[in-house]
Structure formats: C-alpha cells, structure tokens
C-alpha cells in the first residue's frame, strides 16, 4: 500500500476504491472507540470521513481529497480570518451534537459528567481539517470525548496560542492573526485551566511544546 501521510502515532495508506487505511503504529491500540464517535457525528451531518471498517489498530475511511487548512493558510490560499471563521463554525456544529451515553469524558483532566455533555474533538486545529471541494472535513478523532463545549474551545484556542506565541516554528506568519480572529469569534473562554492541564499531560507533545504552554496560556486572557 502506498503511504499517503504520517502523523505522530499513525500512518495513512491508500487502500483503493476511494478508501484509505489509517493504522496506529502501536499494534495494541484499538481504533474502535474512534470509529464509533465518527459514525455518531457523521450520522448527524457533521463533516467527517465515512467509516467503512475497523479492526484493532486499523480503521478504513473514505479517501477525502484536498489540502489541510494549514497548507492553505501557509500558501496564502486561505486568509487567517477565513481559517478562524471555518474553525469556529466547525466547533459550533460539533457542539450541537449530544454525546452518546457510552462516550467517556477526558481521562487526563477532571470534568464532571453532565446530562448536557456534547461531543468534544479535543484536537481541532488547522492540521486536522481537510478542505475538500465540498467543504471542510475534520479528521483525527482519537482524542474525542464527552464534556462541556467550553473545554473543546479552550483546547483549540490553546493549541493556536502555542503557535501564535512563536514557540512552534514553521507554521506560517499568519498564525497570530488567525489566533486573534478566532478569539474574537469564540468570545470569553471557559475551562482554560482544564485545557491547560489536558495539554500538559498530552503524551505526544515534545518537551519544547510543553515549555510553551504557560506563554500560550497568557495569550488566552486579555
């Protein structure tokens, strides 16, 4: 199979017939929970790749053609303001979807379960949005959990703040502009402390990324 992309913990291969195979490098990983939440939001009209099959660390998805939002921002094909608007819209659409009863809350931060919990992506940023001809499609749902919408919004804002603070190099000069535009669209943030704790315990973050968190968090409050 031809390798199409590689992330921090998984690789994506061409699987033929308009499909791709996303495979975790850790063979002990189970992609089933990810597939379940993707099917849940897809059934309610949210833009995610269709799930065809899942087995152990493998999940077979529809092949979505298009650049990432990050690639479009860096090339100038999308403005920071448009990127912020698209991100805010995707968060709003997702948070209109009630969480299924069997979806658990975040394991790395204490958030009380509530009847009005919604589906949280917890990693929604420009690298995880493909801009297909028919519109944006959100990928990489391994962190999806239930909880308050404010936590998801704060996590996205914190990720962009890490970029805007200048600690994560190479992601384009419009990062600060997009971050500021997104803050304006999201309004006052809640659950910032929980978002900071969640990001601080992310096993996929490098030491440099963890070191940037306090500086990034300072950008979230006026």
PDB file of C-alpha atoms in Angstrom:
ATOM      1  CA  UNK A   1       0.000   0.000   0.000  1.00  0.00           C
ATOM      2  CA  UNK A   2       1.172   3.497  -0.813  1.00  0.00           C
ATOM      3  CA  UNK A   3       1.874   5.737   2.166  1.00  0.00           C
ATOM      4  CA  UNK A   4      -0.133   8.961   1.934  1.00  0.00           C
ATOM      5  CA  UNK A   5       0.620  10.659   5.242  1.00  0.00           C
ATOM      6  CA  UNK A   6       2.217  10.121   8.636  1.00  0.00           C
ATOM      7  CA  UNK A   7       1.217  11.636  11.950  1.00  0.00           C
ATOM      8  CA  UNK A   8       2.654  11.411  15.434  1.00  0.00           C
ATOM      9  CA  UNK A   9       1.201   7.984  16.161  1.00  0.00           C
ATOM     10  CA  UNK A  10      -0.397   6.696  12.953  1.00  0.00           C
ATOM     11  CA  UNK A  11       0.172   6.321   9.217  1.00  0.00           C
ATOM     12  CA  UNK A  12      -2.360   6.662   6.397  1.00  0.00           C
ATOM     13  CA  UNK A  13      -2.181   4.373   3.371  1.00  0.00           C
ATOM     14  CA  UNK A  14      -4.066   4.294   0.088  1.00  0.00           C
ATOM     15  CA  UNK A  15      -6.468   1.343   0.221  1.00  0.00           C
ATOM     16  CA  UNK A  16      -8.072   1.578  -3.234  1.00  0.00           C
ATOM     17  CA  UNK A  17     -11.716   2.056  -4.252  1.00  0.00           C
ATOM     18  CA  UNK A  18     -11.805   5.551  -2.780  1.00  0.00           C
ATOM     19  CA  UNK A  19     -10.646   4.409   0.656  1.00  0.00           C
ATOM     20  CA  UNK A  20      -7.667   4.904   2.956  1.00  0.00           C
ATOM     21  CA  UNK A  21      -6.326   2.820   5.818  1.00  0.00           C
ATOM     22  CA  UNK A  22      -5.301   4.676   8.969  1.00  0.00           C
ATOM     23  CA  UNK A  23      -3.051   2.426  11.057  1.00  0.00           C
ATOM     24  CA  UNK A  24      -1.717   3.114  14.531  1.00  0.00           C
ATOM     25  CA  UNK A  25       1.943   2.210  14.884  1.00  0.00           C
ATOM     26  CA  UNK A  26       1.217   0.723  18.306  1.00  0.00           C
ATOM     27  CA  UNK A  27      -0.413  -2.604  17.444  1.00  0.00           C
ATOM     28  CA  UNK A  28      -2.080  -2.660  20.872  1.00  0.00           C
ATOM     29  CA  UNK A  29      -4.167   0.402  20.009  1.00  0.00           C
ATOM     30  CA  UNK A  30      -7.875  -0.137  19.375  1.00  0.00           C
ATOM     31  CA  UNK A  31      -9.422   2.244  16.841  1.00  0.00           C
ATOM     32  CA  UNK A  32     -12.963   1.094  17.643  1.00  0.00           C
ATOM     33  CA  UNK A  33     -13.863   3.990  20.003  1.00  0.00           C
ATOM     34  CA  UNK A  34     -12.666   6.453  17.362  1.00  0.00           C
ATOM     35  CA  UNK A  35     -14.801   4.752  14.713  1.00  0.00           C
ATOM     36  CA  UNK A  36     -17.849   4.785  16.986  1.00  0.00           C
ATOM     37  CA  UNK A  37     -17.712   8.534  17.621  1.00  0.00           C
ATOM     38  CA  UNK A  38     -17.015   9.266  13.938  1.00  0.00           C
ATOM     39  CA  UNK A  39     -20.090   7.274  12.940  1.00  0.00           C
ATOM     40  CA  UNK A  40     -22.115   9.065  15.616  1.00  0.00           C
ATOM     41  CA  UNK A  41     -21.296  12.553  14.352  1.00  0.00           C
ATOM     42  CA  UNK A  42     -21.437  11.509  10.674  1.00  0.00           C
ATOM     43  CA  UNK A  43     -24.998  10.253  11.176  1.00  0.00           C
ATOM     44  CA  UNK A  44     -25.900  13.713  12.470  1.00  0.00           C
ATOM     45  CA  UNK A  45     -24.485  15.538   9.470  1.00  0.00           C
ATOM     46  CA  UNK A  46     -21.057  16.502  10.763  1.00  0.00           C
ATOM     47  CA  UNK A  47     -18.298  16.570   8.112  1.00  0.00           C
ATOM     48  CA  UNK A  48     -16.084  13.565   8.854  1.00  0.00           C
ATOM     49  CA  UNK A  49     -14.793  10.799   6.576  1.00  0.00           C
ATOM     50  CA  UNK A  50     -17.161   7.853   6.280  1.00  0.00           C
ATOM     51  CA  UNK A  51     -16.014   4.842   8.300  1.00  0.00           C
ATOM     52  CA  UNK A  52     -16.058   1.576   6.358  1.00  0.00           C
ATOM     53  CA  UNK A  53     -14.381  -0.834   8.740  1.00  0.00           C
ATOM     54  CA  UNK A  54     -12.345  -1.025  11.926  1.00  0.00           C
ATOM     55  CA  UNK A  55     -10.228  -3.797  13.423  1.00  0.00           C
ATOM     56  CA  UNK A  56      -7.661  -3.349  16.173  1.00  0.00           C
ATOM     57  CA  UNK A  57      -5.263  -0.532  15.239  1.00  0.00           C
ATOM     58  CA  UNK A  58      -6.714  -0.229  11.712  1.00  0.00           C
ATOM     59  CA  UNK A  59      -9.586   1.950  10.546  1.00  0.00           C
ATOM     60  CA  UNK A  60     -10.730   2.124   6.911  1.00  0.00           C
ATOM     61  CA  UNK A  61     -12.104   5.516   5.889  1.00  0.00           C
ATOM     62  CA  UNK A  62     -13.339   7.317   2.808  1.00  0.00           C
ATOM     63  CA  UNK A  63     -10.466   8.986   0.965  1.00  0.00           C
ATOM     64  CA  UNK A  64     -11.008  12.733   1.292  1.00  0.00           C
ATOM     65  CA  UNK A  65      -9.164  14.722  -1.365  1.00  0.00           C
ATOM     66  CA  UNK A  66      -7.935  18.199  -0.534  1.00  0.00           C
ATOM     67  CA  UNK A  67      -5.219  20.122   1.293  1.00  0.00           C
ATOM     68  CA  UNK A  68      -5.217  20.669   5.018  1.00  0.00           C
ATOM     69  CA  UNK A  69      -6.324  24.041   6.300  1.00  0.00           C
ATOM     70  CA  UNK A  70      -2.734  24.548   7.446  1.00  0.00           C
ATOM     71  CA  UNK A  71      -1.419  24.034   3.915  1.00  0.00           C
ATOM     72  CA  UNK A  72      -3.932  26.549   2.576  1.00  0.00           C
ATOM     73  CA  UNK A  73      -3.014  29.098   5.237  1.00  0.00           C
ATOM     74  CA  UNK A  74       0.689  28.725   4.572  1.00  0.00           C
ATOM     75  CA  UNK A  75       0.271  29.021   0.799  1.00  0.00           C
ATOM     76  CA  UNK A  76      -1.975  32.073   1.078  1.00  0.00           C
ATOM     77  CA  UNK A  77      -4.924  30.242  -0.474  1.00  0.00           C
ATOM     78  CA  UNK A  78      -6.890  30.887   2.736  1.00  0.00           C
ATOM     79  CA  UNK A  79      -6.738  34.026   4.852  1.00  0.00           C
ATOM     80  CA  UNK A  80      -6.242  33.856   8.632  1.00  0.00           C
ATOM     81  CA  UNK A  81      -9.703  35.387   9.082  1.00  0.00           C
ATOM     82  CA  UNK A  82     -11.312  32.716   6.913  1.00  0.00           C
ATOM     83  CA  UNK A  83      -9.395  29.998   8.750  1.00  0.00           C
ATOM     84  CA  UNK A  84     -10.633  31.329  12.076  1.00  0.00           C
ATOM     85  CA  UNK A  85     -14.222  31.507  10.836  1.00  0.00           C
ATOM     86  CA  UNK A  86     -14.087  27.944   9.500  1.00  0.00           C
ATOM     87  CA  UNK A  87     -12.632  26.667  12.778  1.00  0.00           C
ATOM     88  CA  UNK A  88     -15.259  28.453  14.874  1.00  0.00           C
ATOM     89  CA  UNK A  89     -18.051  27.117  12.652  1.00  0.00           C
ATOM     90  CA  UNK A  90     -16.736  23.555  12.937  1.00  0.00           C
ATOM     91  CA  UNK A  91     -16.630  23.832  16.721  1.00  0.00           C
ATOM     92  CA  UNK A  92     -20.170  25.227  16.850  1.00  0.00           C
ATOM     93  CA  UNK A  93     -21.510  22.471  14.590  1.00  0.00           C
ATOM     94  CA  UNK A  94     -19.845  19.764  16.643  1.00  0.00           C
ATOM     95  CA  UNK A  95     -21.055  21.118  19.944  1.00  0.00           C
ATOM     96  CA  UNK A  96     -24.651  20.956  18.747  1.00  0.00           C
ATOM     97  CA  UNK A  97     -24.330  17.148  18.819  1.00  0.00           C
ATOM     98  CA  UNK A  98     -25.204  15.500  22.151  1.00  0.00           C
ATOM     99  CA  UNK A  99     -22.682  12.982  23.408  1.00  0.00           C
ATOM    100  CA  UNK A 100     -23.727   9.323  23.176  1.00  0.00           C
ATOM    101  CA  UNK A 101     -24.232   7.655  26.546  1.00  0.00           C
ATOM    102  CA  UNK A 102     -21.240   5.357  26.128  1.00  0.00           C
ATOM    103  CA  UNK A 103     -18.748   8.112  25.246  1.00  0.00           C
ATOM    104  CA  UNK A 104     -16.418   8.710  28.179  1.00  0.00           C
ATOM    105  CA  UNK A 105     -15.028  12.001  29.419  1.00  0.00           C
ATOM    106  CA  UNK A 106     -11.410  13.157  29.107  1.00  0.00           C
ATOM    107  CA  UNK A 107      -9.092  10.840  31.015  1.00  0.00           C
ATOM    108  CA  UNK A 108      -6.377  13.426  31.665  1.00  0.00           C
ATOM    109  CA  UNK A 109      -8.465  16.127  33.328  1.00  0.00           C
ATOM    110  CA  UNK A 110     -11.271  16.116  35.900  1.00  0.00           C
ATOM    111  CA  UNK A 111     -14.542  17.155  34.270  1.00  0.00           C
ATOM    112  CA  UNK A 112     -17.856  16.167  35.831  1.00  0.00           C
ATOM    113  CA  UNK A 113     -20.253  14.197  33.648  1.00  0.00           C
ATOM    114  CA  UNK A 114     -23.417  16.173  32.838  1.00  0.00           C
ATOM    115  CA  UNK A 115     -26.675  15.458  31.052  1.00  0.00           C
ATOM    116  CA  UNK A 116     -25.985  18.208  28.514  1.00  0.00           C
ATOM    117  CA  UNK A 117     -22.500  16.974  27.573  1.00  0.00           C
ATOM    118  CA  UNK A 118     -21.628  17.248  23.893  1.00  0.00           C
ATOM    119  CA  UNK A 119     -19.079  15.565  21.642  1.00  0.00           C
ATOM    120  CA  UNK A 120     -15.603  17.078  22.001  1.00  0.00           C
ATOM    121  CA  UNK A 121     -12.848  16.638  19.408  1.00  0.00           C
ATOM    122  CA  UNK A 122     -10.048  17.936  21.684  1.00  0.00           C
ATOM    123  CA  UNK A 123      -7.568  18.348  18.832  1.00  0.00           C
ATOM    124  CA  UNK A 124      -9.375  20.541  16.307  1.00  0.00           C
ATOM    125  CA  UNK A 125      -6.773  22.723  14.591  1.00  0.00           C
ATOM    126  CA  UNK A 126      -5.669  23.514  11.010  1.00  0.00           C
ATOM    127  CA  UNK A 127      -3.681  20.288  10.562  1.00  0.00           C
ATOM    128  CA  UNK A 128      -6.779  18.216  11.332  1.00  0.00           C
ATOM    129  CA  UNK A 129      -9.096  19.907   8.839  1.00  0.00           C
ATOM    130  CA  UNK A 130      -9.042  18.849   5.194  1.00  0.00           C
ATOM    131  CA  UNK A 131     -10.533  21.381   2.786  1.00  0.00           C
ATOM    132  CA  UNK A 132     -12.280  19.209   0.206  1.00  0.00           C
ATOM    133  CA  UNK A 133     -14.155  20.528  -2.862  1.00  0.00           C
ATOM    134  CA  UNK A 134     -17.420  20.125  -0.950  1.00  0.00           C
ATOM    135  CA  UNK A 135     -16.203  21.858   2.187  1.00  0.00           C
ATOM    136  CA  UNK A 136     -14.108  21.172   5.287  1.00  0.00           C
ATOM    137  CA  UNK A 137     -13.761  17.664   6.710  1.00  0.00           C
ATOM    138  CA  UNK A 138     -12.472  17.056  10.241  1.00  0.00           C
ATOM    139  CA  UNK A 139     -10.043  14.169  10.767  1.00  0.00           C
ATOM    140  CA  UNK A 140      -8.093  12.514  13.609  1.00  0.00           C
ATOM    141  CA  UNK A 141     -10.758  11.677  16.187  1.00  0.00           C
ATOM    142  CA  UNK A 142      -8.636   9.606  18.563  1.00  0.00           C
ATOM    143  CA  UNK A 143      -8.996  12.191  21.362  1.00  0.00           C
ATOM    144  CA  UNK A 144     -12.778  12.575  21.049  1.00  0.00           C
ATOM    145  CA  UNK A 145     -14.619  12.512  24.366  1.00  0.00           C
ATOM    146  CA  UNK A 146     -17.777  13.858  26.018  1.00  0.00           C
ATOM    147  CA  UNK A 147     -17.861  17.016  28.092  1.00  0.00           C
ATOM    148  CA  UNK A 148     -18.616  20.754  28.116  1.00  0.00           C
ATOM    149  CA  UNK A 149     -18.198  22.641  24.850  1.00  0.00           C
ATOM    150  CA  UNK A 150     -16.056  25.232  26.609  1.00  0.00           C
ATOM    151  CA  UNK A 151     -13.286  22.707  27.168  1.00  0.00           C
ATOM    152  CA  UNK A 152     -13.022  21.904  23.464  1.00  0.00           C
ATOM    153  CA  UNK A 153     -12.995  25.581  22.527  1.00  0.00           C
ATOM    154  CA  UNK A 154     -10.295  26.311  25.092  1.00  0.00           C
ATOM    155  CA  UNK A 155      -8.129  23.408  23.860  1.00  0.00           C
ATOM    156  CA  UNK A 156      -8.323  24.636  20.259  1.00  0.00           C
ATOM    157  CA  UNK A 157      -7.529  28.197  21.346  1.00  0.00           C
ATOM    158  CA  UNK A 158      -4.586  26.962  23.425  1.00  0.00           C
ATOM    159  CA  UNK A 159      -3.141  24.967  20.517  1.00  0.00           C
ATOM    160  CA  UNK A 160      -3.313  28.025  18.269  1.00  0.00           C
ATOM    161  CA  UNK A 161      -1.861  30.164  21.061  1.00  0.00           C
ATOM    162  CA  UNK A 162       1.162  27.858  21.207  1.00  0.00           C
ATOM    163  CA  UNK A 163       1.721  28.573  17.528  1.00  0.00           C
ATOM    164  CA  UNK A 164       0.967  32.287  17.853  1.00  0.00           C
ATOM    165  CA  UNK A 165       3.407  32.634  20.751  1.00  0.00           C
ATOM    166  CA  UNK A 166       6.214  31.802  18.341  1.00  0.00           C
ATOM    167  CA  UNK A 167       7.273  28.675  20.183  1.00  0.00           C
ATOM    168  CA  UNK A 168       6.254  26.320  17.377  1.00  0.00           C
ATOM    169  CA  UNK A 169       8.182  27.394  14.299  1.00  0.00           C
ATOM    170  CA  UNK A 170       7.427  26.927  10.638  1.00  0.00           C
ATOM    171  CA  UNK A 171       3.655  27.193  10.686  1.00  0.00           C
ATOM    172  CA  UNK A 172       3.315  30.458   8.817  1.00  0.00           C
ATOM    173  CA  UNK A 173       3.297  34.188   9.605  1.00  0.00           C
ATOM    174  CA  UNK A 174      -0.494  34.370   9.818  1.00  0.00           C
ATOM    175  CA  UNK A 175      -0.697  32.246  12.973  1.00  0.00           C
ATOM    176  CA  UNK A 176      -1.067  35.239  15.307  1.00  0.00           C
ATOM    177  CA  UNK A 177      -3.699  36.832  13.059  1.00  0.00           C
ATOM    178  CA  UNK A 178      -5.740  33.625  12.933  1.00  0.00           C
ATOM    179  CA  UNK A 179      -5.459  33.147  16.683  1.00  0.00           C
ATOM    180  CA  UNK A 180      -6.659  36.680  17.400  1.00  0.00           C
ATOM    181  CA  UNK A 181      -9.519  36.352  14.907  1.00  0.00           C
ATOM    182  CA  UNK A 182     -10.588  33.058  16.476  1.00  0.00           C
ATOM    183  CA  UNK A 183     -10.586  34.555  19.979  1.00  0.00           C
ATOM    184  CA  UNK A 184     -12.865  37.292  18.721  1.00  0.00           C
ATOM    185  CA  UNK A 185     -15.289  34.722  17.321  1.00  0.00           C
ATOM    186  CA  UNK A 186     -15.238  32.408  20.341  1.00  0.00           C
ATOM    187  CA  UNK A 187     -15.780  35.173  22.872  1.00  0.00           C
ATOM    188  CA  UNK A 188     -14.838  34.756  26.542  1.00  0.00           C
ATOM    189  CA  UNK A 189     -13.244  31.361  27.106  1.00  0.00           C
ATOM    190  CA  UNK A 190     -14.149  28.978  29.907  1.00  0.00           C
ATOM    191  CA  UNK A 191     -12.331  25.847  31.135  1.00  0.00           C
ATOM    192  CA  UNK A 192      -8.916  27.362  30.391  1.00  0.00           C
ATOM    193  CA  UNK A 193      -7.304  25.735  33.442  1.00  0.00           C
ATOM    194  CA  UNK A 194      -8.692  22.343  32.440  1.00  0.00           C
ATOM    195  CA  UNK A 195      -7.473  22.829  28.864  1.00  0.00           C
ATOM    196  CA  UNK A 196      -4.007  23.706  30.136  1.00  0.00           C
ATOM    197  CA  UNK A 197      -3.928  20.596  32.335  1.00  0.00           C
ATOM    198  CA  UNK A 198      -5.155  18.463  29.444  1.00  0.00           C
ATOM    199  CA  UNK A 199      -2.482  19.719  27.063  1.00  0.00           C
ATOM    200  CA  UNK A 200       0.257  19.471  29.687  1.00  0.00           C
ATOM    201  CA  UNK A 201      -0.323  15.729  30.007  1.00  0.00           C
ATOM    202  CA  UNK A 202      -0.505  15.020  26.268  1.00  0.00           C
ATOM    203  CA  UNK A 203       1.990  12.170  25.708  1.00  0.00           C
ATOM    204  CA  UNK A 204       2.506  13.237  22.085  1.00  0.00           C
ATOM    205  CA  UNK A 205       3.830  16.696  22.932  1.00  0.00           C
ATOM    206  CA  UNK A 206       7.551  17.372  22.884  1.00  0.00           C
ATOM    207  CA  UNK A 207       9.424  19.000  25.753  1.00  0.00           C
ATOM    208  CA  UNK A 208       9.589  22.253  23.771  1.00  0.00           C
ATOM    209  CA  UNK A 209       5.829  22.187  23.228  1.00  0.00           C
ATOM    210  CA  UNK A 210       5.185  21.660  26.934  1.00  0.00           C
ATOM    211  CA  UNK A 211       7.527  24.528  27.743  1.00  0.00           C
ATOM    212  CA  UNK A 212       5.429  26.811  25.543  1.00  0.00           C
ATOM    213  CA  UNK A 213       2.185  26.190  27.411  1.00  0.00           C
ATOM    214  CA  UNK A 214       2.462  28.911  30.060  1.00  0.00           C
ATOM    215  CA  UNK A 215       3.342  31.554  27.472  1.00  0.00           C
ATOM    216  CA  UNK A 216       0.493  30.353  25.287  1.00  0.00           C
ATOM    217  CA  UNK A 217      -1.984  30.370  28.169  1.00  0.00           C
ATOM    218  CA  UNK A 218      -1.096  34.004  28.887  1.00  0.00           C
ATOM    219  CA  UNK A 219      -2.417  34.898  25.433  1.00  0.00           C
ATOM    220  CA  UNK A 220      -5.852  33.493  26.238  1.00  0.00           C
ATOM    221  CA  UNK A 221      -6.689  36.197  28.771  1.00  0.00           C
ATOM    222  CA  UNK A 222      -6.685  39.929  27.986  1.00  0.00           C
TER     223      UNK A 222
END
